[in-house]
mmCIF file of C-alpha atoms and ligand atoms in Angstrom:
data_model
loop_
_atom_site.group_PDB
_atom_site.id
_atom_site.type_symbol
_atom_site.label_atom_id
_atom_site.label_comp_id
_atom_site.label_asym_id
_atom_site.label_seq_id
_atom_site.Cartn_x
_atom_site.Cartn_y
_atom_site.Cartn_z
ATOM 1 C CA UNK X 1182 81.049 126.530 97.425
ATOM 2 C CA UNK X 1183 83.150 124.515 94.835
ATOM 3 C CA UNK X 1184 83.230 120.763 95.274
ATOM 4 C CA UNK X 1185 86.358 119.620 96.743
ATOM 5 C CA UNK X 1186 86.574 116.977 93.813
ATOM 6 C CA UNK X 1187 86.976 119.881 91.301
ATOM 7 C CA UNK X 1188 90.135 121.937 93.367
ATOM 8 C CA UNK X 1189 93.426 122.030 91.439
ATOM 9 C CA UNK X 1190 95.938 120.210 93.397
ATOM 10 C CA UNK X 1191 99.745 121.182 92.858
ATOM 11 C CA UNK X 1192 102.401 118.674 93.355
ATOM 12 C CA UNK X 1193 106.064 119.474 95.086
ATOM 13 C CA UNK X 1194 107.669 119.403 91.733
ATOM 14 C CA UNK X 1195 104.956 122.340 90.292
ATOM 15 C CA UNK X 1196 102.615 119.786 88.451
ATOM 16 C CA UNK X 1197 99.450 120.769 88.990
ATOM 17 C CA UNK X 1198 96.612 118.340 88.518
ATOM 18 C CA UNK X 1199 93.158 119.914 87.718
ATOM 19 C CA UNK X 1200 91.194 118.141 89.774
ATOM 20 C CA UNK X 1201 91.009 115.084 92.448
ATOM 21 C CA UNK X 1202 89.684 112.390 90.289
ATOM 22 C CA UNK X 1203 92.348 109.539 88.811
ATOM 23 C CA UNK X 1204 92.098 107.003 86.649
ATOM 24 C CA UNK X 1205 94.277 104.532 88.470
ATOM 25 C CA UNK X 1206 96.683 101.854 85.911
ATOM 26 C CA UNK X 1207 95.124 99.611 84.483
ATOM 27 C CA UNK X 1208 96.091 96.876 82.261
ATOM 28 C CA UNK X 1209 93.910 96.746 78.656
ATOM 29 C CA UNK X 1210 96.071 94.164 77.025
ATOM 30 C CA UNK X 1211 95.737 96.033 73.941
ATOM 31 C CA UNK X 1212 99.630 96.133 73.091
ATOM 32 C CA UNK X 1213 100.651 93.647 70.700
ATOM 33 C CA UNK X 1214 103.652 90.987 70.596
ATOM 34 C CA UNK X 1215 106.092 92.881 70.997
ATOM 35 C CA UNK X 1216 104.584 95.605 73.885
ATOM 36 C CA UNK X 1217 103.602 98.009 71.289
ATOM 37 C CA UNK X 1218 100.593 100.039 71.737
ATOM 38 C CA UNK X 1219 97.978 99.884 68.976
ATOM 39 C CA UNK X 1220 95.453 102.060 67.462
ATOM 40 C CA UNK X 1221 93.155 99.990 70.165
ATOM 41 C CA UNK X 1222 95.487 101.485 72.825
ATOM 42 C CA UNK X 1223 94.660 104.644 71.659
ATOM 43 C CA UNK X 1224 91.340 104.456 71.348
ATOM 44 C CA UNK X 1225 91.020 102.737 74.843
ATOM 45 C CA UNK X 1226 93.129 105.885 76.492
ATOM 46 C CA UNK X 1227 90.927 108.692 74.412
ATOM 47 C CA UNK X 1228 88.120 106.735 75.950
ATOM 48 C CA UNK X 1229 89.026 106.720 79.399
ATOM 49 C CA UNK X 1230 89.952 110.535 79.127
ATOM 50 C CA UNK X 1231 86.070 110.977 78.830
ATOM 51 C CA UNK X 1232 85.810 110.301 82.270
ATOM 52 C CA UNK X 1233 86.742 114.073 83.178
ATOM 53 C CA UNK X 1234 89.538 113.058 85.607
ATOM 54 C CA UNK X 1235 92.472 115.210 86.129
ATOM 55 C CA UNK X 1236 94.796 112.094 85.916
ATOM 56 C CA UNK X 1237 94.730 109.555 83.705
ATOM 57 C CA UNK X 1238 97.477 106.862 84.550
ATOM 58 C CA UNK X 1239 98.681 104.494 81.315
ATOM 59 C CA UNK X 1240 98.952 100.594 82.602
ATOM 60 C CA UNK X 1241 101.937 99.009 83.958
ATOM 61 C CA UNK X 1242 104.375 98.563 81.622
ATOM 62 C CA UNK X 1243 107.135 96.481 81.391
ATOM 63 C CA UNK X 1244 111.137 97.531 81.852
ATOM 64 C CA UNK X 1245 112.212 94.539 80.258
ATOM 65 C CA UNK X 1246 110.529 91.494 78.266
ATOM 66 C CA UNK X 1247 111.879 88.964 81.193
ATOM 67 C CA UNK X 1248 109.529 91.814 82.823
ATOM 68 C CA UNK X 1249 106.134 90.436 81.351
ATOM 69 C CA UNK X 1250 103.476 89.312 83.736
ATOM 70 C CA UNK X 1251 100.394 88.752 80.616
ATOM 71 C CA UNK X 1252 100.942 88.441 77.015
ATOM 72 C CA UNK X 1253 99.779 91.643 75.267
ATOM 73 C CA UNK X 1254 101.326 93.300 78.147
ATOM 74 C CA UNK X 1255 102.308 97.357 76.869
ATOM 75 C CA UNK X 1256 105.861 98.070 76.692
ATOM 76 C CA UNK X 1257 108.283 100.637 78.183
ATOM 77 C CA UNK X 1258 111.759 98.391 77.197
ATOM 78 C CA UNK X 1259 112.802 99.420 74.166
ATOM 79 C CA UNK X 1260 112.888 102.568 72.257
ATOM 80 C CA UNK X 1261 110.511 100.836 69.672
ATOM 81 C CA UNK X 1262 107.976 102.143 72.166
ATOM 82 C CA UNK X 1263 108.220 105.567 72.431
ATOM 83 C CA UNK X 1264 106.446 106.659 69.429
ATOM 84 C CA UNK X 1265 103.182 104.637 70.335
ATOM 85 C CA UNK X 1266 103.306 106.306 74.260
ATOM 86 C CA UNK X 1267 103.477 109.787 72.907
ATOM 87 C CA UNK X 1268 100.680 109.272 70.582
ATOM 88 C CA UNK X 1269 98.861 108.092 73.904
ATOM 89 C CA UNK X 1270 100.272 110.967 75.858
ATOM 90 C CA UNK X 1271 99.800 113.621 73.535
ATOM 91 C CA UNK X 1272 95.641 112.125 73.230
ATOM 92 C CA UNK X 1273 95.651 112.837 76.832
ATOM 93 C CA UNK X 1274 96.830 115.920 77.203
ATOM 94 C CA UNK X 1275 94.781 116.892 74.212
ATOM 95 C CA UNK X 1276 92.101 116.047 76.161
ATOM 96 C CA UNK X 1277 92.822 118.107 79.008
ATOM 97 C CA UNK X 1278 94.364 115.646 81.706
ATOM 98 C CA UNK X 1279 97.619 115.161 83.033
ATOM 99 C CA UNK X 1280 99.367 111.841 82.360
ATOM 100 C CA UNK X 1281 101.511 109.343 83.389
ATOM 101 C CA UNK X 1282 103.096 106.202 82.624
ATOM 102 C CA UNK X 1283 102.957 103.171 85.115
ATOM 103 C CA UNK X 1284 106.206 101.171 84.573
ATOM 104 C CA UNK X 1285 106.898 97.606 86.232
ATOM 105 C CA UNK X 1286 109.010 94.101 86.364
ATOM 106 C CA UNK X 1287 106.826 91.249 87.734
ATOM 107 C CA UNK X 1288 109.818 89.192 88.910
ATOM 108 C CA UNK X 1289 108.460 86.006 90.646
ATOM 109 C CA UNK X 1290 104.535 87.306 89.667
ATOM 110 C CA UNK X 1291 104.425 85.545 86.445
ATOM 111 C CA UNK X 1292 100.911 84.930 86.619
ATOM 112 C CA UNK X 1293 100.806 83.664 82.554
ATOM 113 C CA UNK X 1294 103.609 81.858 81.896
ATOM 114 C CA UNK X 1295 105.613 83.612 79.864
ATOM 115 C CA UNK X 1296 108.948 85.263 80.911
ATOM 116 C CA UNK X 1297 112.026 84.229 79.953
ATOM 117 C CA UNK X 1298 113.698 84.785 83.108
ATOM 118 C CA UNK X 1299 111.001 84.354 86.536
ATOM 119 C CA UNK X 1300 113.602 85.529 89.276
ATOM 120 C CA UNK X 1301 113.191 87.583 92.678
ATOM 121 C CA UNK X 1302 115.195 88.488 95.286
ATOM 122 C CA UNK X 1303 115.478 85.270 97.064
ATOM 123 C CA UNK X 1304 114.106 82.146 95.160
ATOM 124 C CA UNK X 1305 110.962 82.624 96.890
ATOM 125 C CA UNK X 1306 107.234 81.605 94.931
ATOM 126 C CA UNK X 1307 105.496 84.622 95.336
ATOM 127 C CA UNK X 1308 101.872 83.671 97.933
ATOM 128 C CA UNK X 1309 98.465 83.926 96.337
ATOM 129 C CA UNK X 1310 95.651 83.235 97.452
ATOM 130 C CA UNK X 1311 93.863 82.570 94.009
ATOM 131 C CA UNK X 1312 97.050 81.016 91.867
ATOM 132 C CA UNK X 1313 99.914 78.987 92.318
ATOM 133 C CA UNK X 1314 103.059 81.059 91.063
ATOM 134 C CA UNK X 1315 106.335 79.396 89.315
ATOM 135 C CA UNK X 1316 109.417 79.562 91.462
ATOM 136 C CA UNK X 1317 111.807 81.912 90.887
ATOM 137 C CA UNK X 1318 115.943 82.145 90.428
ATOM 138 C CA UNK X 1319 117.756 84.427 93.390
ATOM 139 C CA UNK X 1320 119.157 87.619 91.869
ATOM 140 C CA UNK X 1321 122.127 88.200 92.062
ATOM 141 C CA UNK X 1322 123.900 91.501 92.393
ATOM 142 C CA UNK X 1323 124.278 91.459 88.388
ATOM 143 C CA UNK X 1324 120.279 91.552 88.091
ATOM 144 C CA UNK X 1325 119.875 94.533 90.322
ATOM 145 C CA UNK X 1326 122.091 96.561 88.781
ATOM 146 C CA UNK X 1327 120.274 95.286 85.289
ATOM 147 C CA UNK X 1328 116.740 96.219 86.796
ATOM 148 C CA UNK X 1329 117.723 99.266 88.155
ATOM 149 C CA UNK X 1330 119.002 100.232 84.667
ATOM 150 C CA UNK X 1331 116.097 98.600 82.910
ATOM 151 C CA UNK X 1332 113.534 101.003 85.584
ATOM 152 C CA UNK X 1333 115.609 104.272 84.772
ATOM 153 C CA UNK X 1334 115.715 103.838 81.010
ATOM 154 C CA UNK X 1335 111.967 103.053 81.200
ATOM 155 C CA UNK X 1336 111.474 106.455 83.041
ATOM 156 C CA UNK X 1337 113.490 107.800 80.211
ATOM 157 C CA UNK X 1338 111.226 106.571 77.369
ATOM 158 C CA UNK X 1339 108.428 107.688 79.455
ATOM 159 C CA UNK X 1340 110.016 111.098 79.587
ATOM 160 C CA UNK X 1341 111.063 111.167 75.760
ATOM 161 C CA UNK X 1342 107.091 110.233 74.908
ATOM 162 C CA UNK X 1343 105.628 113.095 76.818
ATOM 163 C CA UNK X 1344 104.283 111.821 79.935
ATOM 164 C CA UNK X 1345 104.142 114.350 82.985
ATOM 165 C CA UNK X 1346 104.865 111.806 85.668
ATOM 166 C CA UNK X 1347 106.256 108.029 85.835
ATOM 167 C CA UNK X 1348 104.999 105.693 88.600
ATOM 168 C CA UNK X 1349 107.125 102.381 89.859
ATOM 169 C CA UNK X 1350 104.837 99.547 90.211
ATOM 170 C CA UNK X 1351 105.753 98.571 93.980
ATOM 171 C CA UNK X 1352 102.154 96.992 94.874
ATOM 172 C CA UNK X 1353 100.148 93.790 94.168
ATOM 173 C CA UNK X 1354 102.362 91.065 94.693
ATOM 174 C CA UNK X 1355 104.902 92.180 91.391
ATOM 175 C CA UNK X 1356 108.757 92.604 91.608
ATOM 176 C CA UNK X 1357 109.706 95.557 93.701
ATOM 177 C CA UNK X 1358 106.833 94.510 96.315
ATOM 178 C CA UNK X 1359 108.835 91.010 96.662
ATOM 179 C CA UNK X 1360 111.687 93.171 97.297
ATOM 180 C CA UNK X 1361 109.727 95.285 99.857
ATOM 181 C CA UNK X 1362 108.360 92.021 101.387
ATOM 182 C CA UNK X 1363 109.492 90.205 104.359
ATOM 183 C CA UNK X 1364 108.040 87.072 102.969
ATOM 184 C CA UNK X 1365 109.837 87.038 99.997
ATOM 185 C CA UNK X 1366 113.009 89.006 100.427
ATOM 186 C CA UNK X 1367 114.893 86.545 102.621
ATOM 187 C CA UNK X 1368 118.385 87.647 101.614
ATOM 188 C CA UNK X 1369 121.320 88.372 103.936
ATOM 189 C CA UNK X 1370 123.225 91.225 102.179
ATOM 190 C CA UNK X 1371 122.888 94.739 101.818
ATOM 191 C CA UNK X 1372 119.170 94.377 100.034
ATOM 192 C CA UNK X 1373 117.301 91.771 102.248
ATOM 193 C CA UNK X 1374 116.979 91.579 105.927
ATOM 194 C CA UNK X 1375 116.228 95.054 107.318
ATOM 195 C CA UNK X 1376 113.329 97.063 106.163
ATOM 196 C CA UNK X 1377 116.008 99.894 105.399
ATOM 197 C CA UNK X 1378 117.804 97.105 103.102
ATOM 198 C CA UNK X 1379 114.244 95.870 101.766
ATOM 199 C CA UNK X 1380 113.974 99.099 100.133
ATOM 200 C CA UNK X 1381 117.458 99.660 99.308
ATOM 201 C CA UNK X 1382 117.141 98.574 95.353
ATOM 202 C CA UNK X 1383 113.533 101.131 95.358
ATOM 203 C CA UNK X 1384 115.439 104.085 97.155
ATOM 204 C CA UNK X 1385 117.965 103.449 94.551
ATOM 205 C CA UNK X 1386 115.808 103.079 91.594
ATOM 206 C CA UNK X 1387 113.943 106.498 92.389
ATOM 207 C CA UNK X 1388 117.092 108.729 93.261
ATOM 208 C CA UNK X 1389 118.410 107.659 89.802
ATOM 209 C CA UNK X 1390 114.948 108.472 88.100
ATOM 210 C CA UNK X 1391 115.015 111.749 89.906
ATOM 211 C CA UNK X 1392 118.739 112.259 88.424
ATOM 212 C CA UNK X 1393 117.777 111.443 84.481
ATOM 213 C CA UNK X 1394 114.431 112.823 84.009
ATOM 214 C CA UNK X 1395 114.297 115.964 86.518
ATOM 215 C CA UNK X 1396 111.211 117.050 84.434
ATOM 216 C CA UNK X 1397 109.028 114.227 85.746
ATOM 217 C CA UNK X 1398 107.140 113.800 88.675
ATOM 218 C CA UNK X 1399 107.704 109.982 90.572
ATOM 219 C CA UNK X 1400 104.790 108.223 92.010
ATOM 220 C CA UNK X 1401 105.579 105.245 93.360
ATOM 221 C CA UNK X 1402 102.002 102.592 93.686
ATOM 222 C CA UNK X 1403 102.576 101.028 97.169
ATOM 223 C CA UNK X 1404 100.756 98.643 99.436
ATOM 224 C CA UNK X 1405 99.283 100.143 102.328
ATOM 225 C CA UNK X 1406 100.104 96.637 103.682
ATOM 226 C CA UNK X 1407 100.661 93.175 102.136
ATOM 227 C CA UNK X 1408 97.263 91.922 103.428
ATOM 228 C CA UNK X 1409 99.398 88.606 103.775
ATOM 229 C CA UNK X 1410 100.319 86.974 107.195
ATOM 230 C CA UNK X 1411 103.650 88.037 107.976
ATOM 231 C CA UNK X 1412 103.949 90.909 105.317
ATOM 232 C CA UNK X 1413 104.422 94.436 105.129
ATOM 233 C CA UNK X 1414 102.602 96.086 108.126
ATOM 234 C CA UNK X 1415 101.185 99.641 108.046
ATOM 235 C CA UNK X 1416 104.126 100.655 110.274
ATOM 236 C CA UNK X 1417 106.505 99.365 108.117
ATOM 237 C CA UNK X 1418 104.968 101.420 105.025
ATOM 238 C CA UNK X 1419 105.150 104.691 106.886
ATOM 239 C CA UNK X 1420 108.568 104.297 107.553
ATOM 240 C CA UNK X 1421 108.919 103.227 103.366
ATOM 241 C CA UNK X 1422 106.932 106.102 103.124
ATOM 242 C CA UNK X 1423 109.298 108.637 104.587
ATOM 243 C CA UNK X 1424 111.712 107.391 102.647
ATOM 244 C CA UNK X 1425 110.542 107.721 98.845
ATOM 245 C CA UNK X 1426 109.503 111.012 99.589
ATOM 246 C CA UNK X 1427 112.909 111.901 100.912
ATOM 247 C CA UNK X 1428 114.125 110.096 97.481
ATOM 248 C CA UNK X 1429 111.894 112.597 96.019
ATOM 249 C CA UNK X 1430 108.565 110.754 95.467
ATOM 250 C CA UNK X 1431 105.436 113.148 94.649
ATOM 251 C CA UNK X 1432 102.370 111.402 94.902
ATOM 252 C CA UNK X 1433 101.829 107.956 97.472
ATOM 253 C CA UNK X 1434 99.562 105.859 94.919
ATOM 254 C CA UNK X 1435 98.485 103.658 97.970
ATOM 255 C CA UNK X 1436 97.003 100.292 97.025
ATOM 256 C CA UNK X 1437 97.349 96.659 98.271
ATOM 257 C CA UNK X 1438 100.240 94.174 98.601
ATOM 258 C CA UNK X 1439 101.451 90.653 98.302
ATOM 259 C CA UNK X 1440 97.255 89.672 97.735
ATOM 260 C CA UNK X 1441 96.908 91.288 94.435
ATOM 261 C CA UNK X 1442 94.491 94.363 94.306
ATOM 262 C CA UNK X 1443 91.349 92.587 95.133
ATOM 263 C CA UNK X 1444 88.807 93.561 97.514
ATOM 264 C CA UNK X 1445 89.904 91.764 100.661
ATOM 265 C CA UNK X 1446 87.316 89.477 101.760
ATOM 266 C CA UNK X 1447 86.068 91.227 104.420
ATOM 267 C CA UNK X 1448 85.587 95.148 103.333
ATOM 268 C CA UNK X 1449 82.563 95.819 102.316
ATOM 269 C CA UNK X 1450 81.136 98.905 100.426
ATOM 270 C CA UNK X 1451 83.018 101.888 98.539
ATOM 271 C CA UNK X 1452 86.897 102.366 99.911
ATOM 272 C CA UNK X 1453 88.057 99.114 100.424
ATOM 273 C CA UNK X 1454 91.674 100.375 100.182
ATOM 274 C CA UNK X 1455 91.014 104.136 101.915
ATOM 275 C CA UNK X 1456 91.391 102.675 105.120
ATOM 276 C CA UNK X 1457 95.424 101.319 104.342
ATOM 277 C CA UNK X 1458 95.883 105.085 102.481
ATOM 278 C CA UNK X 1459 94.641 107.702 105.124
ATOM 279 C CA UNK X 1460 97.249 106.610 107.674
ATOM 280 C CA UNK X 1461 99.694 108.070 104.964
ATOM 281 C CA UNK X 1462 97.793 111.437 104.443
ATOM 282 C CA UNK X 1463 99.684 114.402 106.010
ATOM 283 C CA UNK X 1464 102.638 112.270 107.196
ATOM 284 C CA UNK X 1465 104.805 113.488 103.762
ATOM 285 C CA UNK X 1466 105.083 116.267 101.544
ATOM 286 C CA UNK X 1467 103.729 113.933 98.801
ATOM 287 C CA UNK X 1468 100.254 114.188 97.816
ATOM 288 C CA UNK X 1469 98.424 110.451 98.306
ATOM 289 C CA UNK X 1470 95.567 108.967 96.819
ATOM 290 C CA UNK X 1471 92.924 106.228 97.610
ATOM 291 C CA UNK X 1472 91.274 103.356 95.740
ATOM 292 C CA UNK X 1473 88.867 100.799 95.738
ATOM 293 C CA UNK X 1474 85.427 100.304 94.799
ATOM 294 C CA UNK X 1475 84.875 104.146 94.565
ATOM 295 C CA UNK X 1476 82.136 105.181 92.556
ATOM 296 C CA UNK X 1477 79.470 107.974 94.133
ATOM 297 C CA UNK X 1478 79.992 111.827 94.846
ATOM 298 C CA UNK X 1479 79.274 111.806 98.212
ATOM 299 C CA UNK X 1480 81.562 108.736 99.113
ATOM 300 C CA UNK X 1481 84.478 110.983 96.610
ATOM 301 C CA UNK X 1482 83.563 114.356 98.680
ATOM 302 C CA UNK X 1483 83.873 112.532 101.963
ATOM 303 C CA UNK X 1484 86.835 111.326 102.174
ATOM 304 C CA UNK X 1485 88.369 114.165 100.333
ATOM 305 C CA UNK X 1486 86.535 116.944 103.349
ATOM 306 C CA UNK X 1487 87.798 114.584 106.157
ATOM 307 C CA UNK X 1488 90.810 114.938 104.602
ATOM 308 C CA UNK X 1489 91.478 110.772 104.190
ATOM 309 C CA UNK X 1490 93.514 111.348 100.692
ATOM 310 C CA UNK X 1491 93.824 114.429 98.673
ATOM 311 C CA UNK X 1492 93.145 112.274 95.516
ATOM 312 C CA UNK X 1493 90.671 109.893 94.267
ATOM 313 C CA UNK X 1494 91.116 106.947 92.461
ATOM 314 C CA UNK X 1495 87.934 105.418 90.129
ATOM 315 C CA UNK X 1496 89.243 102.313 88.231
ATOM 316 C CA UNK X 1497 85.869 99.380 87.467
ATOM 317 C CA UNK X 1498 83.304 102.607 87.615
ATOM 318 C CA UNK X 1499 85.218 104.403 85.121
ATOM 319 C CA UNK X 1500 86.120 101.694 82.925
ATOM 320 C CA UNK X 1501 82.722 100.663 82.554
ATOM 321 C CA UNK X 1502 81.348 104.042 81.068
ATOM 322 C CA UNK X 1503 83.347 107.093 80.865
ATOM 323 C CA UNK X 1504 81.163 109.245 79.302
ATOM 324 C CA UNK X 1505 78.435 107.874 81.775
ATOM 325 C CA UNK X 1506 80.994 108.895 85.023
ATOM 326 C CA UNK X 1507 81.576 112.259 83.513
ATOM 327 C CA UNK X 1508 77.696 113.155 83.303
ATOM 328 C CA UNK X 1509 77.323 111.336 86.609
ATOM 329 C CA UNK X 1510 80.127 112.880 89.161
ATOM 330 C CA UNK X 1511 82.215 115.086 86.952
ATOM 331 C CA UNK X 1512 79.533 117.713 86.724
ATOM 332 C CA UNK X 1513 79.368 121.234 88.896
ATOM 333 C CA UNK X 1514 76.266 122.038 90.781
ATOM 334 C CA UNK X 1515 76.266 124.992 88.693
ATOM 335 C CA UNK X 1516 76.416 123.006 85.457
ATOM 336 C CA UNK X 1517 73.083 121.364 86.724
ATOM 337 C CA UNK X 1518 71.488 124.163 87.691
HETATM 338 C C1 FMN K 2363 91.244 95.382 84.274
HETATM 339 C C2 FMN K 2363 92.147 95.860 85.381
HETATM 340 C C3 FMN K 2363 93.497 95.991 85.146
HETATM 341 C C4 FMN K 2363 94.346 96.473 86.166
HETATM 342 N N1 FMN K 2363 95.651 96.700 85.879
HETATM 343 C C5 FMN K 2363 96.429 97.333 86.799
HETATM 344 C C6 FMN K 2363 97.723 97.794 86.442
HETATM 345 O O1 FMN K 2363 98.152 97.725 85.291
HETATM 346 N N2 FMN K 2363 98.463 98.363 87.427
HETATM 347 C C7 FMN K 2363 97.994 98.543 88.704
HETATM 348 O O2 FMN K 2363 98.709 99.072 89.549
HETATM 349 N N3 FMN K 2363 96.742 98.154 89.035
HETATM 350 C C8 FMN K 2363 95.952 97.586 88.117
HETATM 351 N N4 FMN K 2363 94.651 97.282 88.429
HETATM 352 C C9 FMN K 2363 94.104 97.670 89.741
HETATM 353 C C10 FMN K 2363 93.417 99.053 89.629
HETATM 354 O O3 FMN K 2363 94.347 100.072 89.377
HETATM 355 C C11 FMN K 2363 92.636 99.410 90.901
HETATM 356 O O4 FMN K 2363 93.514 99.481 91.987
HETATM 357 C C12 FMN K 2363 91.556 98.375 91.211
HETATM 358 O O5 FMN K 2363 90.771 98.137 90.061
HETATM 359 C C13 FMN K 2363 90.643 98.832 92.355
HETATM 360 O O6 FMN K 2363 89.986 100.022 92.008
HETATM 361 P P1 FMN K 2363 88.434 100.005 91.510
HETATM 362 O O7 FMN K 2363 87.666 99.234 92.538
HETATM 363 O O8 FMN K 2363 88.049 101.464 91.454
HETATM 364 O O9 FMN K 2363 88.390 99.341 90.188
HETATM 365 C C14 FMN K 2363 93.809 96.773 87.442
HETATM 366 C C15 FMN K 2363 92.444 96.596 87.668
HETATM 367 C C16 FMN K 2363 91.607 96.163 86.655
HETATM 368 C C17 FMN K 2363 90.123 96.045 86.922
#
């Protein structure tokens, strides 16, 4: 019998992925001044592609330079970009996997220092437990509308360059998880208060992705909770849940909130995050998928046979050594044999 990691898995919109292994986003701070991939982006991407996973996700990018959470940060804001990302897209398909581009705003998350512009939805410091965050402006109804335009012509460029799907960085403590967030959307219009108002400017932001680049698939990365006192429950994310995927969402890229992606201080062992993703599987159309600290087969077949995620995400164990990953997990029984 085939290992479950190696079936084909076909999204709502027809992409079909050609296996359940994914190379989750993350950031190589490769890009230079100006959020323009390099010939070390490429050569980081045509690495990771080694790995034999059916998805290789590009790092968040940012929609706008007030957008910037690190310096070196790769770019989706200007049309400058688009040649560099389809020289990275185009290495990945080449390689056999199916791509797409992670695209974000940090808004009060300016962990280095450097935007122009730190604002969120309510003038709120974003919590952390490992760094003290600069306080941000309130946005006004202007800034919406400008990030909502800024996300959409990002989805474009991601479009234009080749990618097959787009993903809206809604986790790990960065702008649209402030907006998501009790703790630090305060406001008392139509996009705070409510959980339906919460995710008001995300709702938006997809539908009007969904409208310009039909060809694309939409993952959104959520937390499965904020893993913060008085944050985003996992009730409150199924209900979020239901929503994107009405919207028109594909794939549920479940991950961790308000806390930042690290493992939370008490999970031990592979699947730190699994446990805030399975409540998710089966409850949508959309397909969802599972990180932390995965590495082995037999934790990867697991919680694909008791059906916990339909997809797999390997960030650290891939990152270290590709080529070692492929020979490791990305091999048939057959191929052995
Ligand atoms: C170097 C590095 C950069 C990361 N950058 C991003 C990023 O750009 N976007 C994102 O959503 N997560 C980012 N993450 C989080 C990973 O996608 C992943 O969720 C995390 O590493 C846990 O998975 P792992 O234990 O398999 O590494 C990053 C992680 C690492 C180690």
């Amino acid at each position: 019998m085939t290992a479950l990691r190696f079936a084909p898995l076909t999204l709502i919109n027809g992409l079909t992925l050609k296996n359940r292994v994914v190379v989750p986003p993350m950031a190589s701070q490769t890009a230079d001044n100006n959020g323009l991939a390099t010939e070390q982006t490429l050569t980081h991407y045509q690495n990771l592609a080694q790995s034999g996973a059916g998805l290789v996700m590009v790092e968040y990018s940012h929609v706008n330079l007030a957008g910037r959470s690190e310096s070196n940060q790769l770019g989706a804001h200007d049309d400058a970009c688009i040649a560099g990302l389809s020289i990275i897209a185009s290495a990945l398909h080449h390689a056999g996997a199916t791509t797409g581009l992670q695209i974000t705003h940090c808004g009060g998350k300016d962990s280095a220092g450097i935007s122009s512009d730190v604002m969120g939805p309510s003038g709120i410091t974003v919590p952390a437990y490992d760094r003290v965050l600069p306080t941000p402006r309130a946005m006004t109804l202007d800034d919406i509308a400008q990030w909502q335009q800024d996300f959409v012509s990002a989805a474009i460029r991601a479009d234009k360059a080749g990618f097959d799907l787009v993903e809206i960085h809604c986790a790990h403590g960065y702008g649209i998880n402030q907006w998501l967030s009790p703790l630090t959307n305060q406001r008392d219009d139509q996009y705070g208060g409510s959980l339906e108002n919460r995710t008001r400017i995300l709702l938006e932001i997809v539908r009007a992705i969904k409208q310009a680049t039909p060809r694309l698939a939409v993952m959104t990365r959520i937390p499965g909770q904020d893993g913060y006192p008085g944050g985003l429950s996992h009730t409150d994310m199924g209900q979020v849940a239901q929503w994107l995927v009405g919207a028109g969402v594909e794939i549920l890229n479940v991950s961790s909130g308000i806390g930042g992606w690290n493992r939370p201080k008490d999970k031990r062992g592979e699947g730190f995050l699994v446990d805030d993703a399975a409540p998710l599987k089966g409850k949508t159309s959309a397909a969802v998928i599972g990180v932390g600290g995965i590495e082995t087969v037999d934790y990867i077949e697991t919680i694909l046979a008791t059906k916990q995620v339909d997809l797999v995400a390997v960030g650290r164990a891939i990152l270290a050594g590709p080529g070692e990953f492929a020979a490791r997990v990305m091999v048939t029984e057959l191929a052995l044999s």
